[in-house]
Amino acid sequence: MPEDTAPADLTTMRFSRAREAQAMAVLEDYAEMIDDLARQMGEARITDIAARMGVTHPTATKAVARLKREGLAVSRPYRGVFLTELGTELAARVRMRHRVVVDLLIAVGVPAETAEIDAEGLEHHVSEATLRAFEAYLAQRG
Amino acid sequence: MPEDTAPADLTTMRFSRAREAQAMAVLEDYAEMIDDLARQMGEARITDIAARMGVTHPTATKAVARLKREGLAVSRPYRGVFLTELGTELAARVRMRHRVVVDLLIAVGVPAETAEIDAEGLEHHVSEATLRAFEAYLAQRG
DNA sequence: ACAGAAGTGTAGCCAAGGCTACACCTTGCA
DNA sequence: TGCAAGGTGTAGCCTTGGCTACACTTCTGT
Ligand SMILES: [Mn+2]
Ligand SMILES: [Mn+2]
Ligand SMILES: [Mn+2]
Ligand SMILES: [Mn+2]
């Protein structure tokens, strides 16, 4: 039954990679969201971030604090949240990757709405190599 | 630029679904791992679980405690860990889904090793609907 | 101009999933 | 047979990402 039985340290590495990816997920989603709001509303307010993420405002405040700590955003009390150049770059990469993941899912037959939902979690675990493969697949099939 | 601007509550639902899936991820990985070890080694010991997951043994103990609390596993002090019927069913579903995800990735051109790595995180965010689409895609392309 | 509404900050709680340190139990082998 | 090594339990720490409750600031409309 155990057809492969991969070396134990390769298995270990897989799990450790998944944990790393997960640690980035919240940062990535908030960066993208703040960028979205800045485009759509002109600025990103804590309340709007929280509403869209489906969390309470203190939770959003904490996430923004982490973004600031990591040099991805800045903000001053009672003013909106703004991405740094680093944060903007992250948001751009995340948005692009999100789009590719959705497109790939749809291309292999996943219903569009389902693709949108699943992509929100999937995207954070798509490595550079996999992303390139997805892009190649999409390009090659027109 | 904001091509779609999906209704805010749909966006919210996406994030909330991703959080739900994430909350299951550890449970799923441990269940599958315990089942693997039971097959390969005859029993699942805490130390082996921890080594394969790449965590320390107290971390594995906590995870097993959660599995027990959720009715997925049983164990007695200094004896191995055993899945309940519920846990065994979960492990079977998780193993199958993992395999389908890896196969799908390879089918669209992701290198096999990369597919194995990324699948470990991706699998937990693949919904039933997406899984069915993946299976259909794999069946249809031989 | 100012009062009420809306937005924001912040304290403090919780659970999960990491960790180290240390105590205790089991097992294997000399 | 006993003891050293290895396996396990457990306490206690940390960070993250949820939450509620409450105080404070800003904005808005009369
Ligand atoms: Mn996401
Ligand atoms: Mn996204
Ligand atoms: Mn996994
Ligand atoms: Mn897996």
Short mmCIF file of C-alpha atoms (C1' of nucleotides) and ligand atoms in Angstrom, two decimals:
data_model
loop_
_atom_site.label_atom_id
_atom_site.label_comp_id
_atom_site.label_asym_id
_atom_site.label_seq_id
_atom_site.Cartn_x
_atom_site.Cartn_y
_atom_site.Cartn_z
CA MET A 1 0.00 0.00 0.00
CA PRO A 2 2.66 2.60 0.89
CA GLU A 3 3.58 3.02 -2.74
CA ASP A 4 6.34 5.55 -2.30
CA THR A 5 7.39 5.89 1.34
CA ALA A 6 9.39 9.02 0.66
CA PRO A 7 12.44 9.63 2.84
CA ALA A 8 11.29 10.95 6.17
CA ASP A 9 13.19 14.24 5.89
CA LEU A 10 11.54 15.05 2.57
CA THR A 11 8.18 14.52 4.17
CA THR A 12 9.24 16.74 7.04
CA MET A 13 10.28 19.44 4.61
CA ARG A 14 6.87 19.35 2.92
CA PHE A 15 5.08 20.06 6.19
CA SER A 16 7.54 22.71 7.19
CA ARG A 17 7.05 24.46 3.85
CA ALA A 18 3.30 24.37 4.29
CA ARG A 19 3.69 25.99 7.72
CA GLU A 20 5.90 28.72 6.30
CA ALA A 21 3.40 29.45 3.56
CA GLN A 22 0.63 29.64 6.09
CA ALA A 23 2.57 32.14 8.19
CA MET A 24 2.58 34.47 5.17
CA ALA A 25 -1.08 34.02 4.29
CA VAL A 26 -2.59 36.68 6.54
CA LEU A 27 0.07 39.21 5.58
CA GLU A 28 -0.59 38.55 1.91
CA ASP A 29 -4.35 38.79 2.13
CA TYR A 30 -4.27 42.02 4.12
CA ALA A 31 -1.72 43.60 1.77
CA GLU A 32 -3.87 42.76 -1.23
CA MET A 33 -7.00 43.97 0.54
CA ILE A 34 -5.46 47.29 1.54
CA ASP A 35 -4.32 47.80 -2.02
CA ASP A 36 -7.81 46.95 -3.32
CA LEU A 37 -9.42 49.44 -0.97
CA ALA A 38 -6.92 52.15 -1.84
CA ARG A 39 -7.83 51.72 -5.50
CA GLN A 40 -11.57 51.44 -5.02
CA MET A 41 -12.21 53.83 -2.14
CA GLY A 42 -9.20 56.08 -2.35
CA GLU A 43 -8.03 54.94 1.07
CA ALA A 44 -8.02 51.86 3.32
CA ARG A 45 -9.82 52.33 6.63
CA ILE A 46 -9.63 49.81 9.45
CA THR A 47 -13.39 49.32 9.50
CA ASP A 48 -13.55 48.56 5.80
CA ILE A 49 -10.60 46.19 5.98
CA ALA A 50 -12.25 44.37 8.88
CA ALA A 51 -15.64 44.19 7.16
CA ARG A 52 -14.20 42.72 3.98
CA MET A 53 -12.02 40.24 5.81
CA GLY A 54 -14.98 39.19 7.91
CA VAL A 55 -13.32 39.96 11.24
CA THR A 56 -13.84 42.54 13.97
CA HIS A 57 -11.92 45.78 13.88
CA PRO A 58 -9.46 44.91 16.67
CA THR A 59 -8.44 41.86 14.69
CA ALA A 60 -7.79 44.02 11.63
CA THR A 61 -5.85 46.48 13.79
CA LYS A 62 -3.59 43.67 14.99
CA ALA A 63 -2.97 42.46 11.46
CA VAL A 64 -2.10 45.99 10.35
CA ALA A 65 0.27 46.26 13.31
CA ARG A 66 2.06 43.19 12.01
CA LEU A 67 2.19 44.65 8.48
CA LYS A 68 3.75 47.80 9.94
CA ARG A 69 6.21 45.81 11.99
CA GLU A 70 7.29 43.98 8.84
CA GLY A 71 7.72 47.20 6.94
CA LEU A 72 4.80 46.58 4.59
CA ALA A 73 2.48 49.36 5.73
CA VAL A 74 2.36 52.64 7.61
CA SER A 75 -0.44 54.44 9.45
CA ARG A 76 -1.07 57.15 11.99
CA PRO A 77 -3.85 57.09 14.61
CA TYR A 78 -7.31 57.70 13.18
CA ARG A 79 -5.92 58.02 9.64
CA GLY A 80 -6.06 55.31 7.02
CA VAL A 81 -3.57 52.55 6.34
CA PHE A 82 -1.07 52.86 3.50
CA LEU A 83 1.20 50.28 1.95
CA THR A 84 4.91 50.97 1.68
CA GLU A 85 6.67 50.32 -1.58
CA LEU A 86 7.47 46.86 -0.26
CA GLY A 87 3.83 46.33 0.65
CA THR A 88 2.69 47.50 -2.75
CA GLU A 89 5.03 45.08 -4.46
CA LEU A 90 3.76 42.25 -2.30
CA ALA A 91 0.16 43.19 -3.09
CA ALA A 92 0.92 43.18 -6.81
CA ARG A 93 2.52 39.74 -6.70
CA VAL A 94 -0.32 38.38 -4.58
CA ARG A 95 -3.00 39.78 -6.87
CA MET A 96 -1.31 38.33 -9.92
CA ARG A 97 -0.87 34.94 -8.33
CA HIS A 98 -4.48 34.94 -7.16
CA ARG A 99 -5.65 35.63 -10.70
CA VAL A 100 -3.50 32.86 -12.18
CA VAL A 101 -4.78 30.36 -9.62
CA VAL A 102 -8.40 31.23 -10.38
CA ASP A 103 -7.77 31.02 -14.12
CA LEU A 104 -6.04 27.66 -13.79
CA LEU A 105 -8.87 26.23 -11.74
CA ILE A 106 -11.42 27.41 -14.27
CA ALA A 107 -9.29 26.06 -17.12
CA VAL A 108 -9.36 22.55 -15.67
CA GLY A 109 -13.11 22.67 -15.17
CA VAL A 110 -13.77 24.11 -11.73
CA PRO A 111 -16.95 26.25 -11.67
CA ALA A 112 -16.04 29.95 -11.57
CA GLU A 113 -17.62 30.68 -8.20
CA THR A 114 -15.98 27.67 -6.59
CA ALA A 115 -12.67 28.68 -8.14
CA GLU A 116 -12.93 32.11 -6.55
CA ILE A 117 -13.67 30.65 -3.14
CA ASP A 118 -11.01 27.95 -3.12
CA ALA A 119 -8.35 30.21 -4.60
CA GLU A 120 -8.43 32.40 -1.51
CA GLY A 121 -6.86 29.62 0.52
CA LEU A 122 -4.97 27.79 -2.22
CA GLU A 123 -3.00 30.74 -3.52
CA HIS A 124 -0.72 30.94 -0.48
CA HIS A 125 0.61 27.45 -1.11
CA VAL A 126 1.39 27.91 -4.78
CA SER A 127 5.17 28.09 -5.14
CA GLU A 128 7.02 30.06 -7.79
CA ALA A 129 7.68 26.88 -9.76
CA THR A 130 4.02 25.89 -9.67
CA LEU A 131 2.94 29.39 -10.60
CA ARG A 132 5.17 29.28 -13.67
CA ALA A 133 3.73 25.91 -14.63
CA PHE A 134 0.21 27.30 -14.30
CA GLU A 135 1.09 30.25 -16.50
CA ALA A 136 2.66 28.00 -19.10
CA TYR A 137 -0.41 25.78 -19.10
CA LEU A 138 -2.74 28.75 -19.55
CA ALA A 139 -0.62 30.26 -22.31
CA GLN A 140 -0.29 26.99 -24.20
CA ARG A 141 -4.01 26.28 -24.24
CA GLY A 142 -4.85 29.72 -25.60
CA MET B 1 -8.46 48.22 -12.69
CA PRO B 2 -10.88 46.59 -10.22
CA GLU B 3 -12.37 44.40 -12.92
CA ASP B 4 -14.98 42.63 -10.86
CA THR B 5 -15.46 44.27 -7.44
CA ALA B 6 -17.40 41.31 -6.09
CA PRO B 7 -20.06 42.04 -3.48
CA ALA B 8 -18.37 42.58 -0.15
CA ASP B 9 -20.15 39.73 1.60
CA LEU B 10 -18.99 37.24 -1.02
CA THR B 11 -15.44 38.39 -0.47
CA THR B 12 -15.96 38.00 3.26
CA MET B 13 -17.25 34.47 2.75
CA ARG B 14 -14.14 33.54 0.77
CA PHE B 15 -11.84 34.53 3.61
CA SER B 16 -14.00 32.87 6.19
CA ARG B 17 -13.97 29.63 4.20
CA ALA B 18 -10.19 29.78 3.94
CA ARG B 19 -9.97 30.18 7.73
CA GLU B 20 -12.27 27.20 8.27
CA ALA B 21 -10.18 25.05 5.95
CA GLN B 22 -7.04 26.09 7.75
CA ALA B 23 -8.51 25.10 11.10
CA MET B 24 -8.91 21.56 9.75
CA ALA B 25 -5.45 21.33 8.21
CA VAL B 26 -3.49 20.15 11.23
CA LEU B 27 -6.16 17.61 12.14
CA GLU B 28 -6.12 16.25 8.61
CA ASP B 29 -2.35 16.00 8.33
CA TYR B 30 -1.99 14.24 11.67
CA ALA B 31 -4.80 11.81 10.91
CA GLU B 32 -3.18 10.88 7.62
CA MET B 33 0.24 10.62 9.25
CA ILE B 34 -0.98 8.36 12.04
CA ASP B 35 -2.65 6.14 9.48
CA ASP B 36 0.56 6.05 7.41
CA LEU B 37 2.63 5.06 10.43
CA ALA B 38 0.14 2.40 11.48
CA ARG B 39 0.46 0.83 8.03
CA GLN B 40 4.20 1.19 7.71
CA MET B 41 5.40 0.61 11.26
CA GLY B 42 2.50 -1.32 12.71
CA GLU B 43 1.82 1.48 15.20
CA ALA B 44 2.01 5.26 15.50
CA ARG B 45 4.31 6.49 18.24
CA ILE B 46 4.47 10.11 19.35
CA THR B 47 8.16 10.41 18.57
CA ASP B 48 7.71 9.14 15.04
CA ILE B 49 4.74 11.38 14.42
CA ALA B 50 6.73 14.36 15.65
CA ALA B 51 9.81 13.48 13.60
CA ARG B 52 7.83 13.15 10.38
CA MET B 53 5.85 16.32 10.97
CA GLY B 54 9.05 18.18 11.75
CA VAL B 55 7.94 19.32 15.20
CA THR B 56 8.99 18.50 18.75
CA HIS B 57 7.22 15.78 20.65
CA PRO B 58 5.19 18.06 22.93
CA THR B 59 3.74 19.70 19.84
CA ALA B 60 2.72 16.29 18.49
CA THR B 61 1.24 15.38 21.86
CA LYS B 62 -0.93 18.51 21.79
CA ALA B 63 -2.13 17.74 18.30
CA VAL B 64 -2.99 14.19 19.31
CA ALA B 65 -4.86 15.58 22.31
CA ARG B 66 -6.96 17.61 19.92
CA LEU B 67 -7.57 14.57 17.71
CA LYS B 68 -8.75 12.67 20.80
CA ARG B 69 -10.95 15.55 21.89
CA GLU B 70 -12.57 15.55 18.46
CA GLY B 71 -13.16 11.81 18.58
CA LEU B 72 -10.68 11.01 15.82
CA ALA B 73 -8.09 9.11 17.86
CA VAL B 74 -7.54 7.25 21.11
CA SER B 75 -4.42 6.55 23.15
CA ARG B 76 -3.29 5.52 26.61
CA PRO B 77 -0.16 6.80 28.35
CA TYR B 78 3.06 5.39 26.92
CA ARG B 79 1.17 3.35 24.33
CA GLY B 80 0.79 4.32 20.69
CA VAL B 81 -1.88 6.44 19.08
CA PHE B 82 -4.78 4.82 17.25
CA LEU B 83 -7.38 6.31 14.95
CA THR B 84 -11.05 5.75 15.67
CA GLU B 85 -13.34 4.71 12.86
CA LEU B 86 -14.05 8.39 12.31
CA GLY B 87 -10.34 9.15 12.24
CA THR B 88 -9.69 6.33 9.80
CA GLU B 89 -12.37 7.62 7.48
CA LEU B 90 -10.90 11.11 7.65
CA ALA B 91 -7.43 9.74 6.90
CA ALA B 92 -8.77 7.86 3.89
CA ARG B 93 -10.48 10.94 2.45
CA VAL B 94 -7.41 13.06 3.10
CA ARG B 95 -5.05 10.56 1.47
CA MET B 96 -7.25 10.30 -1.58
CA ARG B 97 -7.59 14.06 -1.92
CA HIS B 98 -3.85 14.49 -1.51
CA ARG B 99 -3.22 12.03 -4.32
CA VAL B 100 -5.71 13.72 -6.65
CA VAL B 101 -4.16 17.12 -5.99
CA VAL B 102 -0.66 15.84 -6.75
CA ASP B 103 -1.88 14.12 -9.91
CA LEU B 104 -3.69 17.24 -11.09
CA LEU B 105 -0.62 19.40 -10.54
CA ILE B 106 1.55 16.97 -12.48
CA ALA B 107 -1.06 16.76 -15.24
CA VAL B 108 -0.93 20.51 -15.82
CA GLY B 109 2.85 20.50 -15.93
CA VAL B 110 4.12 21.01 -12.40
CA PRO B 111 7.35 19.07 -11.75
CA ALA B 112 6.64 15.99 -9.62
CA GLU B 113 8.75 17.04 -6.63
CA THR B 114 7.26 20.50 -6.58
CA ALA B 115 3.80 18.98 -6.85
CA GLU B 116 4.44 16.86 -3.78
CA ILE B 117 5.65 19.82 -1.78
CA ASP B 118 2.92 22.27 -2.74
CA ALA B 119 0.16 19.69 -2.40
CA GLU B 120 0.82 19.41 1.32
CA GLY B 121 -0.52 22.90 1.85
CA LEU B 122 -2.90 23.14 -1.10
CA GLU B 123 -4.94 20.03 -0.37
CA HIS B 124 -6.68 21.51 2.65
CA HIS B 125 -8.25 24.24 0.55
CA VAL B 126 -9.58 21.99 -2.19
CA SER B 127 -13.35 21.82 -1.80
CA GLU B 128 -15.51 18.85 -2.73
CA ALA B 129 -16.60 20.58 -5.92
CA THR B 130 -13.03 21.33 -6.94
CA LEU B 131 -11.96 17.80 -6.10
CA ARG B 132 -14.66 16.41 -8.38
CA ALA B 133 -13.54 18.75 -11.15
CA PHE B 134 -9.95 17.57 -10.72
CA GLU B 135 -11.03 13.94 -10.91
CA ALA B 136 -13.09 14.61 -14.01
CA TYR B 137 -10.16 16.37 -15.65
CA LEU B 138 -7.80 13.51 -14.85
CA ALA B 139 -10.26 10.88 -16.08
CA GLN B 140 -11.02 12.71 -19.29
CA ARG B 141 -7.40 13.16 -20.27
CA GLY B 142 -6.67 9.46 -19.80
"C1'" DA C 1 -21.43 74.88 16.99
"C1'" DC C 2 -22.25 70.86 18.74
"C1'" DA C 3 -24.47 66.37 19.67
"C1'" DG C 4 -24.91 61.93 18.11
"C1'" DA C 5 -23.08 58.59 14.97
"C1'" DA C 6 -19.39 56.42 13.20
"C1'" DG C 7 -14.70 55.09 13.42
"C1'" DT C 8 -10.56 53.89 16.04
"C1'" DG C 9 -7.59 52.49 19.92
"C1'" DT C 10 -6.65 49.40 23.49
"C1'" DA C 11 -7.08 46.13 27.33
"C1'" DG C 12 -7.81 41.63 28.20
"C1'" DC C 13 -9.69 37.12 27.21
"C1'" DC C 14 -9.25 32.57 24.50
"C1'" DA C 15 -7.42 28.57 21.59
"C1'" DA C 16 -4.00 26.77 18.59
"C1'" DG C 17 0.37 25.48 17.50
"C1'" DG C 18 5.09 26.30 18.06
"C1'" DC C 19 9.06 25.84 21.62
"C1'" DT C 20 12.37 24.36 25.99
"C1'" DA C 21 13.12 22.14 30.24
"C1'" DC C 22 12.50 18.67 33.13
"C1'" DA C 23 10.33 14.55 35.29
"C1'" DC C 24 8.76 10.04 34.71
"C1'" DC C 25 8.08 5.48 32.44
"C1'" DT C 26 9.60 1.43 29.41
"C1'" DT C 27 12.66 -1.22 27.07
"C1'" DG C 28 16.70 -3.52 25.62
"C1'" DC C 29 21.02 -5.27 26.54
"C1'" DA C 30 25.28 -6.24 29.22
"C1'" DT D 1 18.33 -8.60 36.43
"C1'" DG D 2 19.19 -4.04 36.49
"C1'" DC D 3 20.38 0.24 34.54
"C1'" DA D 4 21.15 3.43 30.72
"C1'" DA D 5 18.99 5.11 26.82
"C1'" DG D 6 15.17 6.27 24.65
"C1'" DG D 7 10.29 7.47 24.70
"C1'" DT D 8 6.55 10.03 26.87
"C1'" DG D 9 4.12 13.34 29.84
"C1'" DT D 10 3.63 17.89 31.38
"C1'" DA D 11 4.49 22.63 32.86
"C1'" DG D 12 5.12 26.89 31.19
"C1'" DC D 13 6.56 30.18 27.76
"C1'" DC D 14 5.72 32.66 23.13
"C1'" DT D 15 3.18 34.42 18.93
"C1'" DT D 16 -0.75 34.68 16.12
"C1'" DG D 17 -5.29 35.58 15.14
"C1'" DG D 18 -9.80 35.38 16.80
"C1'" DC D 19 -13.19 37.77 20.21
"C1'" DT D 20 -15.83 41.45 23.62
"C1'" DA D 21 -16.03 45.58 26.16
"C1'" DC D 22 -15.16 50.04 26.69
"C1'" DA D 23 -12.91 54.61 26.06
"C1'" DC D 24 -11.69 58.06 23.01
"C1'" DT D 25 -11.56 60.71 18.49
"C1'" DT D 26 -13.45 62.28 14.22
"C1'" DC D 27 -17.03 63.40 11.26
"C1'" DT D 28 -21.62 65.01 9.91
"C1'" DG D 29 -25.93 67.11 9.80
"C1'" DT D 30 -29.05 70.27 11.90
MN MN E 1 -5.91 34.41 0.26
MN MN E 2 -6.37 36.47 -2.60
MN MN E 3 -1.30 18.70 4.24
MN MN E 4 -1.20 15.43 2.81
#
